[in-house]
Short mmCIF file of C-alpha atoms and ligand atoms in Angstrom, two decimals:
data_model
loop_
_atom_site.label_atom_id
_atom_site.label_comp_id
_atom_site.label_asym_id
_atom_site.label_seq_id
_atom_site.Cartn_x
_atom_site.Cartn_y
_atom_site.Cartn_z
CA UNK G 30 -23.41 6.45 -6.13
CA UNK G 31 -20.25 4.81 -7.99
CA UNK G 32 -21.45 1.45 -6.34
CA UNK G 33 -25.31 2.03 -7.08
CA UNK G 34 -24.30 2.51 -11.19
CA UNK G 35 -22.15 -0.01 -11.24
CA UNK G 36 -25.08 -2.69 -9.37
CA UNK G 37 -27.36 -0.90 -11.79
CA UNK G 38 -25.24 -1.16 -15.39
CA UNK G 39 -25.72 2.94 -15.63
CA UNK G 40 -23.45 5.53 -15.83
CA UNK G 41 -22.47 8.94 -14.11
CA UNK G 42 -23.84 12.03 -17.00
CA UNK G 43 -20.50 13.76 -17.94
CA UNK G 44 -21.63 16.88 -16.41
CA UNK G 45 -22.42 15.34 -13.56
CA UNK G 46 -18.85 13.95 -13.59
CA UNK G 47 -17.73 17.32 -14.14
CA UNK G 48 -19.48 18.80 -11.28
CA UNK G 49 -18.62 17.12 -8.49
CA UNK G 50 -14.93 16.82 -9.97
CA UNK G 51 -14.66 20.82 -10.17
CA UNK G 52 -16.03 21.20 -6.44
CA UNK G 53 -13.41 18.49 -5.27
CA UNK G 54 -10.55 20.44 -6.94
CA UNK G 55 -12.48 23.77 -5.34
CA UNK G 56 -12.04 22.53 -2.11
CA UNK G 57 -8.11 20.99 -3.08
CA UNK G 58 -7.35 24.39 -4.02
CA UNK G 59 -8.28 25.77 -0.66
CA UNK G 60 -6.32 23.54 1.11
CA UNK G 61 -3.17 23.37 -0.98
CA UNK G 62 -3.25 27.53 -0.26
CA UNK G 63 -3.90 27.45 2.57
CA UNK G 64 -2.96 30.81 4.52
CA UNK G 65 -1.39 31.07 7.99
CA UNK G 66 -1.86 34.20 9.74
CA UNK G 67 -0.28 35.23 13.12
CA UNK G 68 -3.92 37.15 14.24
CA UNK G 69 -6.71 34.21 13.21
CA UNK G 70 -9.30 35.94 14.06
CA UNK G 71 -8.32 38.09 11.31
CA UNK G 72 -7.54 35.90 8.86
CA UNK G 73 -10.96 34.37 7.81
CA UNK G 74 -11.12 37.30 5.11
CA UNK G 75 -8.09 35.44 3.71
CA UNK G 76 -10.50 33.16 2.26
CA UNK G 77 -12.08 34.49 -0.96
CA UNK G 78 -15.82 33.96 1.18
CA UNK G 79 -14.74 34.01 4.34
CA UNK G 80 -14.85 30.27 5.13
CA UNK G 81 -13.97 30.06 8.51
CA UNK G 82 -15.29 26.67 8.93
CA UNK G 83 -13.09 25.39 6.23
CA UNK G 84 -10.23 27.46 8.56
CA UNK G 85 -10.79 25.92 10.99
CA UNK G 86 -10.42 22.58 10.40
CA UNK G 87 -7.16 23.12 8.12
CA UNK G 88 -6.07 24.96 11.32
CA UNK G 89 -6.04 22.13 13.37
CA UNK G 90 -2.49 21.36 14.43
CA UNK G 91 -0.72 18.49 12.88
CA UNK G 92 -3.55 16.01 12.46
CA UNK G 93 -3.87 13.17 15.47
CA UNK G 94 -0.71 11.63 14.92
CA UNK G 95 1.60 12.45 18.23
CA UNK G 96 4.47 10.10 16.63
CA UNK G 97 4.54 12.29 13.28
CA UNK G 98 4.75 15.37 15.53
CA UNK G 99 8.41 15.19 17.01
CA UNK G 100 9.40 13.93 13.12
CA UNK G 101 7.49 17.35 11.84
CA UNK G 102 9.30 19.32 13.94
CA UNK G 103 12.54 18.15 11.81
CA UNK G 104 10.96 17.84 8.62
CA UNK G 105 12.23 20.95 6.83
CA UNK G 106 8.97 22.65 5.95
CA UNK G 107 10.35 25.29 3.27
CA UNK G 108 8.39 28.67 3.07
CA UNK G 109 6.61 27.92 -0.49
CA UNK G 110 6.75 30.90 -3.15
CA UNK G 111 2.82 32.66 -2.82
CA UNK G 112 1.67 33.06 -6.39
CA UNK G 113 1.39 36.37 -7.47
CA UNK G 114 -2.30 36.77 -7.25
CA UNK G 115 -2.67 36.60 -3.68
CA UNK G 116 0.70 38.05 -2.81
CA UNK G 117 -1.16 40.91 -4.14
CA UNK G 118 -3.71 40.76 -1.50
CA UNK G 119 -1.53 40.62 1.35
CA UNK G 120 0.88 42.53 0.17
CA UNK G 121 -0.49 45.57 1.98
CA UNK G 122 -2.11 44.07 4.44
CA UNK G 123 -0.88 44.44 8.31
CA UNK G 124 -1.07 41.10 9.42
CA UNK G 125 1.78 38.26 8.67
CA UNK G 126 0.24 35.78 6.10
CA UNK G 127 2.03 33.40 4.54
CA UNK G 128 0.74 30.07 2.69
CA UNK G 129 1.42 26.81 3.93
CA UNK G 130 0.20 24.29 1.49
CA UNK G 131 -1.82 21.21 3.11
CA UNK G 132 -3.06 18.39 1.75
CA UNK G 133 -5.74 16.26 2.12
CA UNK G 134 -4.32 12.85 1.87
CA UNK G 135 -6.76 10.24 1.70
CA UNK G 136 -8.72 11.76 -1.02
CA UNK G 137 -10.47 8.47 -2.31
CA UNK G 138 -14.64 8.28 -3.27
CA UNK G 139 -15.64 7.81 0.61
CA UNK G 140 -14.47 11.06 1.60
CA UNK G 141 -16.61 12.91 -1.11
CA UNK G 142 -20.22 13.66 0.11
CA UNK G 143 -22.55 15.49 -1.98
CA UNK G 144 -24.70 18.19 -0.15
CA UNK G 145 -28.18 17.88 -0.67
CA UNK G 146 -27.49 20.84 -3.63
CA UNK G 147 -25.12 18.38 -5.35
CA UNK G 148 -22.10 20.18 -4.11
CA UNK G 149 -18.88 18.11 -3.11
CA UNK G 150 -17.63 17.82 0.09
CA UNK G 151 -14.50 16.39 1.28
CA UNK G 152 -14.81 15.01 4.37
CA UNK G 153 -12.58 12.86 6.92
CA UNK G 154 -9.45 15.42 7.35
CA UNK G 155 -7.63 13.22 10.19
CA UNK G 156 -4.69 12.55 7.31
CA UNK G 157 -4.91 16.39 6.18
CA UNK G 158 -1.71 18.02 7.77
CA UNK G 159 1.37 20.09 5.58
CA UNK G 160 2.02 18.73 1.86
CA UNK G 161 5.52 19.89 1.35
CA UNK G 162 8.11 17.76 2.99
CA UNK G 163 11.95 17.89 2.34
CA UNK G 164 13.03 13.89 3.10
CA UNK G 165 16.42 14.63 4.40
CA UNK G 166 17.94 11.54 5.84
CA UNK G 167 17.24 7.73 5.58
CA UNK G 168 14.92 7.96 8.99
CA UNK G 169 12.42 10.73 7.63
CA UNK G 170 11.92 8.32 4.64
CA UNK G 171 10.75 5.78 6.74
CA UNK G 172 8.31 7.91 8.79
CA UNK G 173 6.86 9.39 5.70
CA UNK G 174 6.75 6.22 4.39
CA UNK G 175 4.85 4.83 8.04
CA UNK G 176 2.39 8.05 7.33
CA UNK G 177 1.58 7.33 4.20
CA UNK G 178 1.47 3.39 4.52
CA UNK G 179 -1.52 4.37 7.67
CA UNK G 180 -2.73 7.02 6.52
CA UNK G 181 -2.99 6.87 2.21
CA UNK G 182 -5.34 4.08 1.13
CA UNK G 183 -3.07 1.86 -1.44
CA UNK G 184 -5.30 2.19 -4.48
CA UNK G 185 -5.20 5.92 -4.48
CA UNK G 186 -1.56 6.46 -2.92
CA UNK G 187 0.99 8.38 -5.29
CA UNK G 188 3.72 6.74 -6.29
CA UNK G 189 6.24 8.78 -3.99
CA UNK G 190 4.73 8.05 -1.25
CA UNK G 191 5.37 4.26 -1.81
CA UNK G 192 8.49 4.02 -1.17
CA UNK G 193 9.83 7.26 0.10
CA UNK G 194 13.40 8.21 -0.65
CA UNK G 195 15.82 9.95 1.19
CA UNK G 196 16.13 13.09 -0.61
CA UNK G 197 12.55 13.31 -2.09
CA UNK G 198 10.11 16.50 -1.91
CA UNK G 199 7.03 15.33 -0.93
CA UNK G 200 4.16 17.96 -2.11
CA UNK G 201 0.36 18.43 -2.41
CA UNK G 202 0.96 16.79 -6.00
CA UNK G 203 -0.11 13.33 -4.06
CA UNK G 204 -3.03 14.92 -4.04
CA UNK G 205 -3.94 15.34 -7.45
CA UNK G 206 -2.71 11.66 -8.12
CA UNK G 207 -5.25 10.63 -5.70
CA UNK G 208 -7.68 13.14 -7.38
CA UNK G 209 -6.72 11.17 -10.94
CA UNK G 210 -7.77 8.36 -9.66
CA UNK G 211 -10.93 9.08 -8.07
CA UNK G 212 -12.02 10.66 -11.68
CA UNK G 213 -10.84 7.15 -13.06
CA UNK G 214 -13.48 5.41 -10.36
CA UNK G 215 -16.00 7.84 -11.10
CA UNK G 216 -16.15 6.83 -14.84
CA UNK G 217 -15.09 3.40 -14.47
CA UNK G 218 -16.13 2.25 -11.66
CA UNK G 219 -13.13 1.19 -10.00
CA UNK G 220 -9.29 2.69 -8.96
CA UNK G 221 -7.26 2.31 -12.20
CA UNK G 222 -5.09 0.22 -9.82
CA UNK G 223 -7.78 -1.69 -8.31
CA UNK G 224 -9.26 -2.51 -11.95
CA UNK G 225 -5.69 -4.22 -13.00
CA UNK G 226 -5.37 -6.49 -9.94
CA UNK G 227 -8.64 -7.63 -10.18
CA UNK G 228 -8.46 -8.60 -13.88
CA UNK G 229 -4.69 -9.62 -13.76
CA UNK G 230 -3.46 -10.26 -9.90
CA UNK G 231 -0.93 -7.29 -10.83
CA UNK G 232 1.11 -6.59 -8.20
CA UNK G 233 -0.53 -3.24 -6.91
CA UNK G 234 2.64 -1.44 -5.31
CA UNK G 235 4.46 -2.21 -8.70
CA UNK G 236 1.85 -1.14 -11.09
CA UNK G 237 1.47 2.38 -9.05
CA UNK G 238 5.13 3.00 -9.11
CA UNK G 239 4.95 2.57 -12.94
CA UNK G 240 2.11 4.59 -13.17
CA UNK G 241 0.93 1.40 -14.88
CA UNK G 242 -2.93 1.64 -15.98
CA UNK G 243 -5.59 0.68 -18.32
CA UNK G 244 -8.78 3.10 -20.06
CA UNK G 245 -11.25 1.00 -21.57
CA UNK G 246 -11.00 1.35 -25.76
CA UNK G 247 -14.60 3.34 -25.59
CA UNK G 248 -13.86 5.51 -22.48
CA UNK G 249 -17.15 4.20 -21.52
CA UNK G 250 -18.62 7.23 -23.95
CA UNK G 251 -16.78 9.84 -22.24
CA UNK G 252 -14.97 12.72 -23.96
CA UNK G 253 -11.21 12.45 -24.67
CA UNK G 254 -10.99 15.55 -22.68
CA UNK G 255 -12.42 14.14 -19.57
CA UNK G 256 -10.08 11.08 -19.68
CA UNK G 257 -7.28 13.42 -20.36
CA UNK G 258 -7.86 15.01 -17.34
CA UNK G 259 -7.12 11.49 -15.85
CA UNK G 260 -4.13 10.86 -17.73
CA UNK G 261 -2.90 14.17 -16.57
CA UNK G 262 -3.23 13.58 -12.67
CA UNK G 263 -1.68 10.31 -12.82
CA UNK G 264 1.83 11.25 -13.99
CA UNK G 265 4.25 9.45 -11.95
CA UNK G 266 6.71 12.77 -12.55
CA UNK G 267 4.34 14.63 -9.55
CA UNK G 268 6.18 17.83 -11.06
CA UNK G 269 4.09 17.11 -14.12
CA UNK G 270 0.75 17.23 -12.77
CA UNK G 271 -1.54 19.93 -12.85
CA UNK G 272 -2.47 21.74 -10.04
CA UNK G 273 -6.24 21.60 -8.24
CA UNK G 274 -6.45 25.54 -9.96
CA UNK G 275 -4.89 23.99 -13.76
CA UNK G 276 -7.36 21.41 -13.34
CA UNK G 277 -10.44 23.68 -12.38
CA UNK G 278 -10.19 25.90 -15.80
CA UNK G 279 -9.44 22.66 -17.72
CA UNK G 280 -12.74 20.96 -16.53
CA UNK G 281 -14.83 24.25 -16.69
CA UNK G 282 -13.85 24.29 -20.51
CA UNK G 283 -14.81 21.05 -21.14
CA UNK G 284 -18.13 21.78 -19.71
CA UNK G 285 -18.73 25.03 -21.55
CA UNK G 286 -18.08 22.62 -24.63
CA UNK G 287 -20.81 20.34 -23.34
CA UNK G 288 -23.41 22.97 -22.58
CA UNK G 289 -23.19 24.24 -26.59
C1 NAG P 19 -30.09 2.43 -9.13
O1 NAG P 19 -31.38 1.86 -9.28
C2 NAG P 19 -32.27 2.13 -8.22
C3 NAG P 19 -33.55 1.34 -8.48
O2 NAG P 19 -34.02 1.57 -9.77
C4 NAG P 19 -32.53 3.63 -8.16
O3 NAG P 19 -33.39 3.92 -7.08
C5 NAG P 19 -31.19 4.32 -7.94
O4 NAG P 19 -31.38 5.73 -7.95
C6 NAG P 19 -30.21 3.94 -9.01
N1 NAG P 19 -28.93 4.53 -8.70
C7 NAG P 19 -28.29 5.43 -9.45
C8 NAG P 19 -27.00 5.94 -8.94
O5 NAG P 19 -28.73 5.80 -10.51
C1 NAG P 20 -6.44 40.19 15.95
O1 NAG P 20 -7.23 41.07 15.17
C2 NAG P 20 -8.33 41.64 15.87
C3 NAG P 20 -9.09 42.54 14.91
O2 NAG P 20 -9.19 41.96 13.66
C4 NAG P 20 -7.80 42.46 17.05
O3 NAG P 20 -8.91 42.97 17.78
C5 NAG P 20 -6.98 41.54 17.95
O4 NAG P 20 -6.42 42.33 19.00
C6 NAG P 20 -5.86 40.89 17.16
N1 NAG P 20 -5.16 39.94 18.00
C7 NAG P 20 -3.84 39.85 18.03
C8 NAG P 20 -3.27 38.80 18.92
O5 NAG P 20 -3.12 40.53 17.31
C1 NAG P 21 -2.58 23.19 19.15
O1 NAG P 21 -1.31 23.72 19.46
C2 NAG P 21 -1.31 24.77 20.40
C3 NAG P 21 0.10 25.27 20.60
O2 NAG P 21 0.93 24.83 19.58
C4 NAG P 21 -1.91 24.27 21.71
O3 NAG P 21 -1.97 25.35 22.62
C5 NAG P 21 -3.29 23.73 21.47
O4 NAG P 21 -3.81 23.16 22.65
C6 NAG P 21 -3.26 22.65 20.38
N1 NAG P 21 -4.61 22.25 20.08
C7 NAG P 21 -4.94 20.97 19.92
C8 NAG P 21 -6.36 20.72 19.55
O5 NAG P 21 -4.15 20.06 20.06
C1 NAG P 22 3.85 45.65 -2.23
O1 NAG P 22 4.85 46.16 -1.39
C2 NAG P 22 5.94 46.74 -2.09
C3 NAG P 22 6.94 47.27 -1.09
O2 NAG P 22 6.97 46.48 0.05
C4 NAG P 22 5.44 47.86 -3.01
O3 NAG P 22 6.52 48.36 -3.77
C5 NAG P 22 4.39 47.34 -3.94
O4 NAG P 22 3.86 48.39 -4.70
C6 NAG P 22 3.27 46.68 -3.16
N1 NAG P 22 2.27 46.11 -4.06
C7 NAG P 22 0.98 46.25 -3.87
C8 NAG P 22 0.10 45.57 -4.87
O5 NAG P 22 0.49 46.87 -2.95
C1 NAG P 23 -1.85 50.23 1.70
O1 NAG P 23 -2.28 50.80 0.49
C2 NAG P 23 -2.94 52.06 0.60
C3 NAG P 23 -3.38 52.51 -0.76
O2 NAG P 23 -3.91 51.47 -1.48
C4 NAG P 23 -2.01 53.08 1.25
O3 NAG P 23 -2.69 54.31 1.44
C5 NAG P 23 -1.52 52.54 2.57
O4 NAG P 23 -0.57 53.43 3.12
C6 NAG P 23 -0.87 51.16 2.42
N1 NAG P 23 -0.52 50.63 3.70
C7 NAG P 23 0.63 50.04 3.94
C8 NAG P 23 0.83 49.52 5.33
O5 NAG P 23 1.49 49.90 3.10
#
């Protein structure tokens, strides 16, 4: 659809936009909470509608890639704090949860499909495995840097997983950089990254690790809230972006703005 408006000089509606962005940061959110449980065939109730489909491919084990698996097994995968809400839920509950946050990883416009209700879908989870890795020595830097180089298409790769350095916490952030720029295409046309070495030969790699970009004087008619949404996924400080649940109440108010 991004292609088809750009061949045909038309535009995405903003709620349309909005749409399909809150659905992709529906399904981030699912994934970056994701719950373990010892008992799975228990577990599906972890999930607010019992997605067990959605389970069970963030279940798989560590993704195809039988080189990353002896460096996983290394990786220090630290037990992340659950948020209150949900700690709430399993509080009391008799089987072991805990929530091991996954990401997506090559979150880009080809791996968002629109069911035939206009609902987003991501699709193409062979990169999806855990988000939150603790670089410890000189060698995991390289292999997260080898994942990321394979696995994280360039235009929509965060800029710590560029150049990965020893003593970095990797985390489903990357993510919502990715996420930043997919908004970006979806009003624009193009990756903010792409855009700037078509028009200037910038040097791509250099641009993303300065979080260097460009938004069009007229934001193409969009709101400043939408773009802000962009602006706030494409911090090169990950700790500074939103998360996929931040994200989800910022975009709902900007459409209850646009419905008055
Ligand atoms: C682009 O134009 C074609 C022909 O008019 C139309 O069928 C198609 O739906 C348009 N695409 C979009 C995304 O609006
Ligand atoms: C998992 O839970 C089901 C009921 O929810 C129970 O029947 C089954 O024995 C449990 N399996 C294990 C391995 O605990
Ligand atoms: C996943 O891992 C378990 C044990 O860790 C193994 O028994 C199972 O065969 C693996 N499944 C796949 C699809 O690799
Ligand atoms: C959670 O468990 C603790 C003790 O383990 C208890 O004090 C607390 O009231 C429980 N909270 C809920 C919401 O059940
Ligand atoms: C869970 O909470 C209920 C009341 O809400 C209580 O009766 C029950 O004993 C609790 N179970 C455990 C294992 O704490």
């Amino acid at each position: 659809m991004i292609n088809e408006h750009v061949f045909n000089n038309t535009k995405f509606e903003e709620s349309e936009i909005l749409k399909i962005f809150i659905g992709i940061c529906r399904g981030l959110e699912v994934m970056h909470n994701y719950k373990h449980t010892s008992n799975s065939s228990a577990s599906g109730r972890l999930f607010s509608e019992g997605n067990d489909e959605d389970e069970a491919l963030l279940a798989r084990n560590e993704t195809a890639e039988d080189d990353e698996n002896d460096e996983n097994d290394n990786l220090h995968l630290p037990h992340p704090a659950t948020d209150a809400g949900t700690e709430a839920e399993t509080n009391n509950s008799t089987e072991m949860a805990e929530t091991i946050p996954f990401a997506h990883h090559d979150l880009k416009p080809p791996n968002v499909m629109l069911s035939a209700e206009g609902l987003s879908v991501l699709v193409d989870l062979g990169s999806c495995s855990r988000a939150r890795i603790r670089v410890r020595t000189r060698q995991q830097a390289l292999t997260v840097t080898d994942f990321a180089q394979e696995h994280c298409t360039l235009p929509y790769r965060a800029p710590e997983l560029m150049d990965v350095e020893t003593g970095a916490y990797i985390t489903e952030a990357t993510d919502i950089w990715s996420l930043g720029c997919l908004l970006y295409c979806t009003c624009f046309g193009y990756s903010p990254f792409e855009k700037l070495e078509i028009d200037q030969g910038a040097n791509l790699n250099l641009a993303i690790s300065q979080g260097k970009y460009h938004i069009p004087e007229d934001r193409n008619g969009y709101s400043k809230e939408l773009i802000d949404l962009i602006r706030q996924c494409l911090q090169v400080k990950a700790k500074n972006r939103p998360t996929a649940r931040d994200l989800i109440q910022r975009a709902l108010e900007i459409s209850r703005k646009l419905d008055v």
